[in-house]
mmCIF file of C-alpha atoms and ligand atoms in Angstrom:
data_model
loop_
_atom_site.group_PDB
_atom_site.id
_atom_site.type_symbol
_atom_site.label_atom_id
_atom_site.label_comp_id
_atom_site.label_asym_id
_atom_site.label_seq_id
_atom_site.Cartn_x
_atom_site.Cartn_y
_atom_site.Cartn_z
ATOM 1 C CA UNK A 18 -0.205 12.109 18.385
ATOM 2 C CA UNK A 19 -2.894 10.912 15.871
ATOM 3 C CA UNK A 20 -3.065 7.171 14.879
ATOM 4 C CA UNK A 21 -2.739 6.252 11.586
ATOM 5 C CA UNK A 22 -3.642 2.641 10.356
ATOM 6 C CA UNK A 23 -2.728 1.191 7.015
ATOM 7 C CA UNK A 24 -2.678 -2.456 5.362
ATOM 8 C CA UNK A 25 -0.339 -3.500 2.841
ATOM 9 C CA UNK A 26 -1.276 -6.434 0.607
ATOM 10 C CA UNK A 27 1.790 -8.936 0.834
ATOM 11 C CA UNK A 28 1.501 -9.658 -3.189
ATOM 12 C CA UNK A 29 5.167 -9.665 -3.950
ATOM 13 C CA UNK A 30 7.932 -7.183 -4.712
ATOM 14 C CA UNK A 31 7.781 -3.590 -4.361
ATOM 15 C CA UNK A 32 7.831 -1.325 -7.978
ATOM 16 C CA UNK A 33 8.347 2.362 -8.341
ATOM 17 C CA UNK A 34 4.603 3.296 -8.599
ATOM 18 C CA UNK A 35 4.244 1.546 -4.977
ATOM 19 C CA UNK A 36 7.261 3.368 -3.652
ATOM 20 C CA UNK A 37 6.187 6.986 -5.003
ATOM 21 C CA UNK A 38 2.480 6.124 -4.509
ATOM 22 C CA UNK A 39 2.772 5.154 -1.148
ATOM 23 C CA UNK A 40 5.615 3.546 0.563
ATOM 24 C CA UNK A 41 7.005 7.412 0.431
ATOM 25 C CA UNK A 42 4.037 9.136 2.105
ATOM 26 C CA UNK A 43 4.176 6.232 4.546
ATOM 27 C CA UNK A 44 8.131 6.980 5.568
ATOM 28 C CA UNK A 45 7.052 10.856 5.980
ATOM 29 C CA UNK A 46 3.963 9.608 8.105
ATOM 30 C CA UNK A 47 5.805 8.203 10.732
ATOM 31 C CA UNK A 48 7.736 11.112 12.117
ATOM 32 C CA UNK A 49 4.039 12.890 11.831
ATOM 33 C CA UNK A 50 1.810 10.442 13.763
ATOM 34 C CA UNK A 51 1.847 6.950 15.679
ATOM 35 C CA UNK A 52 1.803 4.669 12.908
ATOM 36 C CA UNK A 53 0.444 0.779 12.746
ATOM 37 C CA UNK A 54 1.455 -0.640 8.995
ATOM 38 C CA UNK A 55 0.175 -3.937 9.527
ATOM 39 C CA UNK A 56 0.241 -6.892 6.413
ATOM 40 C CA UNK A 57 -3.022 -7.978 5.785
ATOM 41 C CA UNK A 58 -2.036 -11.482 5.269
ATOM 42 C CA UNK A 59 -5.844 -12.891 6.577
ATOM 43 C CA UNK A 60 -7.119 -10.997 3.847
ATOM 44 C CA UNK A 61 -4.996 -12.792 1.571
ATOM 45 C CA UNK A 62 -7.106 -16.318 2.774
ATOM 46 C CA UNK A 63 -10.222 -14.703 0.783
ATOM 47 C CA UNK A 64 -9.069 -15.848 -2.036
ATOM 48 C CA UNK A 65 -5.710 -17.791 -1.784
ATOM 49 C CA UNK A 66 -6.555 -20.111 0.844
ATOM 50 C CA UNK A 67 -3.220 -21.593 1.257
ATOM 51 C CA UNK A 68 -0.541 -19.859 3.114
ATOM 52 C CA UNK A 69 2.898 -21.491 2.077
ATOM 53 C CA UNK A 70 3.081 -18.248 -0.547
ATOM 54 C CA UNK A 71 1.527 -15.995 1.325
ATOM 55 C CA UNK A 72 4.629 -16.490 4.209
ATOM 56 C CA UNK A 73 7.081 -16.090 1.829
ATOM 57 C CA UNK A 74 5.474 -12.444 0.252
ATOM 58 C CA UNK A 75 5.085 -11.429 4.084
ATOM 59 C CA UNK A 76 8.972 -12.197 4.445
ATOM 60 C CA UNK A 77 9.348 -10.104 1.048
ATOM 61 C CA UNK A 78 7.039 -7.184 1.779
ATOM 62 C CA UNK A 79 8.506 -6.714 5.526
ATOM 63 C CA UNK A 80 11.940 -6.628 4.452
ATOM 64 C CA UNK A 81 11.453 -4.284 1.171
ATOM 65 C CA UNK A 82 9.247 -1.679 3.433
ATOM 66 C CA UNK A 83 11.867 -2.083 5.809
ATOM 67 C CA UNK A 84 14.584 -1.218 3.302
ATOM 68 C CA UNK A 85 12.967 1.471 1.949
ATOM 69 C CA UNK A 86 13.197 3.238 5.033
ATOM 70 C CA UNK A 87 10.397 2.480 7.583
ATOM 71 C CA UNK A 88 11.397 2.545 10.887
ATOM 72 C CA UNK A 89 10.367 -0.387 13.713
ATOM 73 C CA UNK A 90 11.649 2.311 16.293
ATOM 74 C CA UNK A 91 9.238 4.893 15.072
ATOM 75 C CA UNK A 92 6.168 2.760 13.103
ATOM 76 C CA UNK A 93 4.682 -0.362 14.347
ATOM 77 C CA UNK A 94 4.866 -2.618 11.360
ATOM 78 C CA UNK A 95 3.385 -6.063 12.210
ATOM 79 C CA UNK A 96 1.988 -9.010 10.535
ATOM 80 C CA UNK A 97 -1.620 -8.964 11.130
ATOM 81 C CA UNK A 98 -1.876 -12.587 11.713
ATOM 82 C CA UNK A 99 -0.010 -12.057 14.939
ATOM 83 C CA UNK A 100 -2.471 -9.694 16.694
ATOM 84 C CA UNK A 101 -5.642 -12.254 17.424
ATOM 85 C CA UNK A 102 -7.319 -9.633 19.088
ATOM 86 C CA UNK A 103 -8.508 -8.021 15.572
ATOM 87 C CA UNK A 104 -10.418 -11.572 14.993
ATOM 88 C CA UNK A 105 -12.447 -10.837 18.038
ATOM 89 C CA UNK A 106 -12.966 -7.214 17.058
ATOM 90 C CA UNK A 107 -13.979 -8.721 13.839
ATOM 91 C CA UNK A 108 -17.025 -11.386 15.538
ATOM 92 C CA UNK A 109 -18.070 -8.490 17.428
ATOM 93 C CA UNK A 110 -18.291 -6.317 14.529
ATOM 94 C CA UNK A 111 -19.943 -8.658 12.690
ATOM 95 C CA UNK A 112 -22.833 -8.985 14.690
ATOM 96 C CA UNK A 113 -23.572 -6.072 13.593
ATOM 97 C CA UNK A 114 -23.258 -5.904 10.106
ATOM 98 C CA UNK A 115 -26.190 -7.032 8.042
ATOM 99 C CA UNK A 116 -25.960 -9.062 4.565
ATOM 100 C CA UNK A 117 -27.569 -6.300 2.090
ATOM 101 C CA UNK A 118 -25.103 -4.008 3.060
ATOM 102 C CA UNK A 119 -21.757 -6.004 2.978
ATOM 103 C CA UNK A 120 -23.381 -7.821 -0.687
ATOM 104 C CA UNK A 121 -23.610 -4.063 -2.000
ATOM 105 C CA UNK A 122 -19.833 -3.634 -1.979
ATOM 106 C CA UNK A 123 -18.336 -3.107 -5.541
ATOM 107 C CA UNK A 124 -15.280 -5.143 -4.648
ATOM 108 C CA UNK A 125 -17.231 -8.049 -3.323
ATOM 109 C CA UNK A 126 -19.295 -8.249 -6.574
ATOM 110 C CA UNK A 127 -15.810 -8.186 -8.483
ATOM 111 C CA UNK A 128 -15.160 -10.963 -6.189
ATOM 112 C CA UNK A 129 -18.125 -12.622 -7.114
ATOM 113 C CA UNK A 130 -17.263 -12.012 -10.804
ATOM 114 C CA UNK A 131 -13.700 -13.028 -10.690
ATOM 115 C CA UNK A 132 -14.236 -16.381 -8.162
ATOM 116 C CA UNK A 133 -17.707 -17.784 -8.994
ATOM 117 C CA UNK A 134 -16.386 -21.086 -7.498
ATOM 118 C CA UNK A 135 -15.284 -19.237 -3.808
ATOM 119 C CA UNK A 136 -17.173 -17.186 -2.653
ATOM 120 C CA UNK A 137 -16.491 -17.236 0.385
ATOM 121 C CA UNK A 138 -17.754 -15.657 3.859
ATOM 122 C CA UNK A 139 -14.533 -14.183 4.093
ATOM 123 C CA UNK A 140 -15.212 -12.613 0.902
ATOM 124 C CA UNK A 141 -18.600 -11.132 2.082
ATOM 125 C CA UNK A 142 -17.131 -9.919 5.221
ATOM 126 C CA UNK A 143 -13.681 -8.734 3.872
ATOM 127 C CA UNK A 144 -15.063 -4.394 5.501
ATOM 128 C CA UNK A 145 -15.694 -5.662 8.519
ATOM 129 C CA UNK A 146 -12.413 -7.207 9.140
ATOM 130 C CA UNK A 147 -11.010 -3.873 7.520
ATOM 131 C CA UNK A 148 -13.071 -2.092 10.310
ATOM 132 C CA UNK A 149 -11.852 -4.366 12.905
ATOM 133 C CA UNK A 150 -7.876 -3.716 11.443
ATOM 134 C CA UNK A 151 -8.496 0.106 11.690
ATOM 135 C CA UNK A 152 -10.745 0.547 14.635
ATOM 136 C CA UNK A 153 -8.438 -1.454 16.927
ATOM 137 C CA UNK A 154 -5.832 0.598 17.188
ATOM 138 C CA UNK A 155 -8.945 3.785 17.494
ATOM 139 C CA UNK A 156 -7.177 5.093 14.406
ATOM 140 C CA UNK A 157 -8.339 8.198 13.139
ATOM 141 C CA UNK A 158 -6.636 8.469 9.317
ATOM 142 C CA UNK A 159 -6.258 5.751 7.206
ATOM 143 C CA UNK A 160 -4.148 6.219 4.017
ATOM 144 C CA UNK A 161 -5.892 4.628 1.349
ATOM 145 C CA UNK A 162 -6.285 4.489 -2.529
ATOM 146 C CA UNK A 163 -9.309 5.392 -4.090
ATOM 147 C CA UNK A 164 -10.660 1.735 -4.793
ATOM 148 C CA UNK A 165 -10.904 1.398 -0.865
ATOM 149 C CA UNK A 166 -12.799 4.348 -0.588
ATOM 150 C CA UNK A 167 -16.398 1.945 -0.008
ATOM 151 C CA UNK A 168 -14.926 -0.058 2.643
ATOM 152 C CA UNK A 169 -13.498 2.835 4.526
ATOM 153 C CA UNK A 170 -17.170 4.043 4.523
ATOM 154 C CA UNK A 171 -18.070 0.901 5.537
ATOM 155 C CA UNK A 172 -15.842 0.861 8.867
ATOM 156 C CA UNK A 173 -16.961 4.075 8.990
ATOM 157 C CA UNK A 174 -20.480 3.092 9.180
ATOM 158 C CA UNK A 175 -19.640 0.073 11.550
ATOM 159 C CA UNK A 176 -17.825 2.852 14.216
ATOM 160 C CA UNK A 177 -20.868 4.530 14.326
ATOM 161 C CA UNK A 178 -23.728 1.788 14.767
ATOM 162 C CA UNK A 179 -20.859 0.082 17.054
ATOM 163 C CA UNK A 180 -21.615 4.036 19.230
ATOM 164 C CA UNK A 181 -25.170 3.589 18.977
ATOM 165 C CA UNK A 182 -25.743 0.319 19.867
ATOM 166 C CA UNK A 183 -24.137 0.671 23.092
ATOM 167 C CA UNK A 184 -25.240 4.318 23.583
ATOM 168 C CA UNK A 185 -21.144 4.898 24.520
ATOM 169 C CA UNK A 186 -19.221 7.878 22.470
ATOM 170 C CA UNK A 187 -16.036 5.384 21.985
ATOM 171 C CA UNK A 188 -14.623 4.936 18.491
ATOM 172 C CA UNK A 189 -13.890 7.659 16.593
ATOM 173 C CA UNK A 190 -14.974 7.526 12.619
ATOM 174 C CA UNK A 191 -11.455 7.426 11.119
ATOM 175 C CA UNK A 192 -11.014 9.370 8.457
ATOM 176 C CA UNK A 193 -9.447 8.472 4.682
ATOM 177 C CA UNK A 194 -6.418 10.089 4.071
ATOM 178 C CA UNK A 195 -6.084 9.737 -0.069
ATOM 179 C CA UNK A 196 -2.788 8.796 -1.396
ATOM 180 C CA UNK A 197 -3.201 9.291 -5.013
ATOM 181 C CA UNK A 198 -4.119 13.186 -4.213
ATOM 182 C CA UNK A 199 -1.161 13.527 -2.045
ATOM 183 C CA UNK A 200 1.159 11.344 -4.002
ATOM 184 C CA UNK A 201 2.312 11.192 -7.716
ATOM 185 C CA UNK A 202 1.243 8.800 -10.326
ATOM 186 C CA UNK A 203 3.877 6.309 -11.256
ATOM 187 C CA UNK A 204 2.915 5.832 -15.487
ATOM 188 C CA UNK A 205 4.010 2.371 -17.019
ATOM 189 C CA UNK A 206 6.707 2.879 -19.477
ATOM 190 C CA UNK A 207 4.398 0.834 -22.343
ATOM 191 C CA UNK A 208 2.704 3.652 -23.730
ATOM 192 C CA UNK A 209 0.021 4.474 -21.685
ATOM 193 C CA UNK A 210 -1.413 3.968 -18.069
ATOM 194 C CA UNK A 211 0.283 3.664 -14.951
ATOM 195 C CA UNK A 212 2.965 1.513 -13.775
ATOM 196 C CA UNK A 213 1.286 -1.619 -11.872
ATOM 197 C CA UNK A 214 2.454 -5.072 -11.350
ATOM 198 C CA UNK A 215 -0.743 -7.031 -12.982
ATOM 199 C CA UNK A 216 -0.182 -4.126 -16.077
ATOM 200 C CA UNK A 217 2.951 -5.902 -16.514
ATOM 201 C CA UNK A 218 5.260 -3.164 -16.824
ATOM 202 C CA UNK A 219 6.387 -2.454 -13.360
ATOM 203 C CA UNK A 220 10.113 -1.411 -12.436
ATOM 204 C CA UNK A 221 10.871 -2.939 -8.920
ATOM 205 C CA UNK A 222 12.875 -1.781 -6.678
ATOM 206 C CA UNK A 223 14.942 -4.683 -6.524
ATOM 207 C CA UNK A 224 15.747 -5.106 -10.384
ATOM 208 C CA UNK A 225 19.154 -4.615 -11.163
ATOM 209 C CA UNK A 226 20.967 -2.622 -12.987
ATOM 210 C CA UNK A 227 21.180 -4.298 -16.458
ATOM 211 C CA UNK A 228 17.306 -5.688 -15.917
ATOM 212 C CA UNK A 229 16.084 -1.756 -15.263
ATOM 213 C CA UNK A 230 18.432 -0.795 -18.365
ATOM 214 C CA UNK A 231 16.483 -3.403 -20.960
ATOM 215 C CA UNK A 232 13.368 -2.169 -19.220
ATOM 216 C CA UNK A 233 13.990 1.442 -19.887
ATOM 217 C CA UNK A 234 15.431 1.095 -23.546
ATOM 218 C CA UNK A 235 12.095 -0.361 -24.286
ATOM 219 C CA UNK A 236 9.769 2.446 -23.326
ATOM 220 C CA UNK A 237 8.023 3.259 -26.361
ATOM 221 C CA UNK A 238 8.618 6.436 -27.982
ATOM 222 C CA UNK A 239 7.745 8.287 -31.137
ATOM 223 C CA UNK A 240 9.895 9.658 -33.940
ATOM 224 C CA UNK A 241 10.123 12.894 -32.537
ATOM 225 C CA UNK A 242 8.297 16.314 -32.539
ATOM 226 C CA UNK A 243 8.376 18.355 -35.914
ATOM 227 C CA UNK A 244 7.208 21.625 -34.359
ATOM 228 C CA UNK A 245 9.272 23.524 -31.630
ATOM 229 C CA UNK A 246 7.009 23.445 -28.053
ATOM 230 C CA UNK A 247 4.377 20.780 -29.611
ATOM 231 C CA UNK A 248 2.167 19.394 -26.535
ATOM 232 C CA UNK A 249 3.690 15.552 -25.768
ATOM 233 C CA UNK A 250 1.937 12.576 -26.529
ATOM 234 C CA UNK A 251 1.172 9.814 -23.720
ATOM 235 C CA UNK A 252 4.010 7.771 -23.961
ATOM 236 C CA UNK A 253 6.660 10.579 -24.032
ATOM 237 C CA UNK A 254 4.821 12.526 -21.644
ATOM 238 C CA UNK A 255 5.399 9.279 -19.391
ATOM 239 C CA UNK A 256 9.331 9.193 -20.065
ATOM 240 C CA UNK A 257 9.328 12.875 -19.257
ATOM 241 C CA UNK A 258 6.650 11.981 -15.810
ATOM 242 C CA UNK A 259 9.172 9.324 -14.646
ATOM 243 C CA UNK A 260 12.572 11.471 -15.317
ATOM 244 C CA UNK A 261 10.631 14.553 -12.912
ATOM 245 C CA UNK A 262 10.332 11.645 -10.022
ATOM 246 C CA UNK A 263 13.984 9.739 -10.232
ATOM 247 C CA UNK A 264 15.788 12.543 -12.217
ATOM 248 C CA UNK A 265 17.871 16.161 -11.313
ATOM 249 C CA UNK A 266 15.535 18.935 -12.592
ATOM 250 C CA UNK A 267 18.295 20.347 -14.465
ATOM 251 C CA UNK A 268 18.552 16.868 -15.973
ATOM 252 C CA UNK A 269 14.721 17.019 -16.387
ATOM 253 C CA UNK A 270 15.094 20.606 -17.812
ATOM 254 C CA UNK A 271 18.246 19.953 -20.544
ATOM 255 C CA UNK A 272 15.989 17.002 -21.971
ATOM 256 C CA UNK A 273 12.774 19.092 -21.809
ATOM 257 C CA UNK A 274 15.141 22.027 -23.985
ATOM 258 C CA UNK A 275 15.802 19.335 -26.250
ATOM 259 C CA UNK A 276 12.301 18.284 -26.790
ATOM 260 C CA UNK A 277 11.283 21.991 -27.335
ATOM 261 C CA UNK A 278 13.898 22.340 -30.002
ATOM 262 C CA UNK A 279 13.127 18.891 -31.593
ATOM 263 C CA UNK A 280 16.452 18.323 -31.059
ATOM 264 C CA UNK A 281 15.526 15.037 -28.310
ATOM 265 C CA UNK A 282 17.140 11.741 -29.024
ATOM 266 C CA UNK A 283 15.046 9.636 -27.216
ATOM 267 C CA UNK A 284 17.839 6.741 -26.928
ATOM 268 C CA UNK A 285 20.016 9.240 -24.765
ATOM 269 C CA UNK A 286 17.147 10.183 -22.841
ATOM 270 C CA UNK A 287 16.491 6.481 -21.856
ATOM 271 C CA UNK A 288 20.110 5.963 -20.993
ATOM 272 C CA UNK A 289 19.700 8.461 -18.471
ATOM 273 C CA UNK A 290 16.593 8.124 -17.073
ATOM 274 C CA UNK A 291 17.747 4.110 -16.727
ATOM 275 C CA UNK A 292 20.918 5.529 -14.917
ATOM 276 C CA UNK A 293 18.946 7.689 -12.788
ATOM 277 C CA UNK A 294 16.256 4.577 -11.825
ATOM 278 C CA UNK A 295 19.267 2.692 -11.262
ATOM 279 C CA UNK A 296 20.698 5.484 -8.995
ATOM 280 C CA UNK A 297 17.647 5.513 -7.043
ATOM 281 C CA UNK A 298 17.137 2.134 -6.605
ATOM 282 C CA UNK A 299 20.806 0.661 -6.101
ATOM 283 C CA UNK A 300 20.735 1.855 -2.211
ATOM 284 C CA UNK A 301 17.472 0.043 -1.732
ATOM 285 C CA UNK A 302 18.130 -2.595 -3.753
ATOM 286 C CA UNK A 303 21.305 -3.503 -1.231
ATOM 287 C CA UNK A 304 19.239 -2.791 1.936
ATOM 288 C CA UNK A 305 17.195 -5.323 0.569
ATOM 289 C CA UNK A 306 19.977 -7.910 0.181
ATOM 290 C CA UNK A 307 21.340 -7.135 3.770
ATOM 291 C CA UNK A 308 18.179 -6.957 5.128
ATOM 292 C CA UNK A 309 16.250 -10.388 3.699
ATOM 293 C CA UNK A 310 19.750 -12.154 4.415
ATOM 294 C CA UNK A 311 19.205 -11.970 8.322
ATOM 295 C CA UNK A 312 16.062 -13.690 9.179
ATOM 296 C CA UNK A 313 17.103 -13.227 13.076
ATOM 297 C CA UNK A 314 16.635 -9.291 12.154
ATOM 298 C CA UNK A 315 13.381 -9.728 10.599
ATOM 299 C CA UNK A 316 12.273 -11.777 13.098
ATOM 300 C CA UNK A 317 12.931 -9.704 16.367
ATOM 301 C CA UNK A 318 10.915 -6.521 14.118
ATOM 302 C CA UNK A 319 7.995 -8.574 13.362
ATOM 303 C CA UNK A 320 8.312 -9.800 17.161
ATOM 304 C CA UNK A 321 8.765 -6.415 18.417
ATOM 305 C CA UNK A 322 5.941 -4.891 15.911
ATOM 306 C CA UNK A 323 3.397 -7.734 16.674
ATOM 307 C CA UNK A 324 3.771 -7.034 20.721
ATOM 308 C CA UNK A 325 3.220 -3.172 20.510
ATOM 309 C CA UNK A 326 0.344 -3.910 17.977
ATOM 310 C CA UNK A 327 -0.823 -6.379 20.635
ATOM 311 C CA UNK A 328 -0.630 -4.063 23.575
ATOM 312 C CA UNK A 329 -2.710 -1.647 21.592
ATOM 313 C CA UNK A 330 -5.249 -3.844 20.281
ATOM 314 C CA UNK A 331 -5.556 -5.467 24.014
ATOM 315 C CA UNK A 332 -6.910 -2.339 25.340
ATOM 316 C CA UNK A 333 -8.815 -1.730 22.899
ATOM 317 C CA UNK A 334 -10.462 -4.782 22.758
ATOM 318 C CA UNK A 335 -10.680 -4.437 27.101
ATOM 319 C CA UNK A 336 -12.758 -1.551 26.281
ATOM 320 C CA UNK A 337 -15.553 -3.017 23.837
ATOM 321 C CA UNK A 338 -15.530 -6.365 25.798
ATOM 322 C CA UNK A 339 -16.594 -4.201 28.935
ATOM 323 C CA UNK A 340 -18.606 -1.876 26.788
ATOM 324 C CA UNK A 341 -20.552 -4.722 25.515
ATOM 325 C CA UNK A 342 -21.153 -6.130 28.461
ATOM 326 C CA UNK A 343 -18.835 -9.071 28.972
ATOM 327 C CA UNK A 344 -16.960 -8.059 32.259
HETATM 328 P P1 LIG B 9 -0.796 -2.515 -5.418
HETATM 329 O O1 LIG B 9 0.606 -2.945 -5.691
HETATM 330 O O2 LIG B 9 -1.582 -2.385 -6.672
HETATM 331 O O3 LIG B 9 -1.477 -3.301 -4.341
HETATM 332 O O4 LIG B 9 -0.706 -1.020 -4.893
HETATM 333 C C1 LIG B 9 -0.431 -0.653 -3.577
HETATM 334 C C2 LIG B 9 -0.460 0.846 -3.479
HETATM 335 O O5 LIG B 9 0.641 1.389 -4.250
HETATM 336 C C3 LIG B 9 -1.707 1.496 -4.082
HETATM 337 O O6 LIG B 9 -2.731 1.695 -3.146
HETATM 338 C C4 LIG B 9 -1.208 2.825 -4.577
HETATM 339 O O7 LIG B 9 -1.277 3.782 -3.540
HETATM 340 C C5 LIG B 9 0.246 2.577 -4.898
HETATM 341 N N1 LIG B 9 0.496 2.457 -6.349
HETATM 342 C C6 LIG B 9 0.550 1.321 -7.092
HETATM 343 N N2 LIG B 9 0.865 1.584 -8.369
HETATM 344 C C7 LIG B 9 1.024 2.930 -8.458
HETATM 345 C C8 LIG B 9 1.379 3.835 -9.515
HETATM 346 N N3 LIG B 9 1.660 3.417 -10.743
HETATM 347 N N4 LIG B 9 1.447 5.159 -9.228
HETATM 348 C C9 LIG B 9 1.195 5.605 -7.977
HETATM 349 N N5 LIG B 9 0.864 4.805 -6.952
HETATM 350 C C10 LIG B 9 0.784 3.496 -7.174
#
């Protein structure tokens, strides 16, 4: 079975547009190929050094994924802070991995730009510890978003000097396995652009009912089309984008009719695309509840996750000690 490696930044609650744009791909990955989700909570040090949150977004993240279906029987989902081996992947990769290069990357200068005051080694270094989270577990597809597309050529890169240096033939160059071509984009219910926590607009999955309902009833809409078939503008196109993901097609369909035969009224659309969200999300939302309520739960899958992450990351890591000669 091919390994598949993927981090998950523990910043807070899960929204639709995380769930549809990834968390979903990830739940049908796991019956495909061996699966590590680990949470990248040392990348989180790079630039919020203090972990009192971070522990607390780890607890959230775990138990959200978890809820939304990923399996600890079938995935390894760990916390990556558990698996000390990827540090010492990380000095050894290092080594190797020369200033111009790492000071080239776009999201280190946005670093730079956004941190003057930190920046930080960690920073600088932030695709090598990628490559070390990714190369030991020998992964060979790595679902990513576009942004991460540099860094995955990056570890990439680092595989192949890594093969070179040491004349061996031993880690594979894992490949990027896009999420936004495979997956839908989730659009923010403001008018235009997609549905992101920093945008401000996000649904989560754990909203409830009345909170998704005052969400919904403020998407912003027009006054209507005056022409039978007229294209849709951005913001109603985005009602109509989000009732295709949550929504019945024949629901989809009698409100698409409507539209044709400017006929729509957009306030009983938005009741029932806010019913639908809440139908979707209701399950989830009570996993959640169950799930972040038993700490002994969460506990014995982190435990579980971080000692098959472990065992994988020890071999590896037996391997490139021996390769690089200390036996
Ligand atoms: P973020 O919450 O921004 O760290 O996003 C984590 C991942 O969720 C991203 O890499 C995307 O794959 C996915 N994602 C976030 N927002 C959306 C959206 N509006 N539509 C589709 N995918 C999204």
């Amino acid at each position: 079975m091919e390994i598949v490696v993927s981090g998950i930044r523990p910043t807070g609650n899960l929204h639709l547009g995380n769930y549809f744009g990834a968390v979903k791909s990830f739940i049908q990955m796991q019956d495909e190929y061996k699966c590590f989700f680990f949470i990248a909570d040392w990348h989180s040090l790079t630039t919020h050094p203090h972990p009192e949150n971070i522990r607390r977004s780890v607890k959230t993240i775990l138990t959200e994924y978890l809820a939304c279906g990923i399996d600890p029987e079938k995935a390894t989902i760990y916390v990556q802070s558990d698996v000390r081996e990827v540090v010492e992947l990380y000095l050894y990769l290092n080594m190797n991995a020369y200033l111009g290069e790492l000071e080239r990357v776009t999201s280190f200068k946005e670093k730079v730009r956004k941190q003057p005051d930190n920046v930080n080694a960690g920073l600088l270094t932030y695709p090598t510890l990628m490559a070390a989270d990714i190369l030991i577990h020998k992964a060979v597809k790595v679902p990513v978003g576009k942004d991460q597309e540099q860094n995955m050529e990056m570890a990439r890169k680092f595989a192949r000097r890594f093969n070179t240096i040491y004349n061996v033939d031993y880690f594979v160059e894992p490949a990027s396995f896009h999420l936004s071509e495979r997956a839908v984009k989730v659009p923010g219910l403001d008018g235009s652009g997609k549905m992101g926590k920093s945008e401000g607009n996000a649904i989560y999955l754990m909203d409830d009912e009345k909170t998704i309902r005052k969400k919904v009833m403020k998407a912003v809409t027009d006054s209507g089309p005056t022409e039978p078939d007229s294209a849709k503008p951005e913001p109603i196109q985005n009602l109509f984008t989000l009732m295709e993901i949550v929504s019945e097609p024949s629901t989809y369909d009698y409100f698409n009719a409507q539209y044709n035969a400017c006929s729509i009224r957009y306030g009983d659309m938005k009741k029932q695309l806010a019913e639908d969200i809440n139908a979707f999300c209701a399950p989830i939302r009570e996993r959640i509840m169950d799930i972040s309520a038993n700490d002994s739960y969460l506990e014995k899958v982190a435990a579980i996750g971080a000692e098959k992450a472990r065992e994988s990351a020890a071999r590896t890591l037996k391997e490139v000690r021996n390769i690089i000669g200390f036996k």
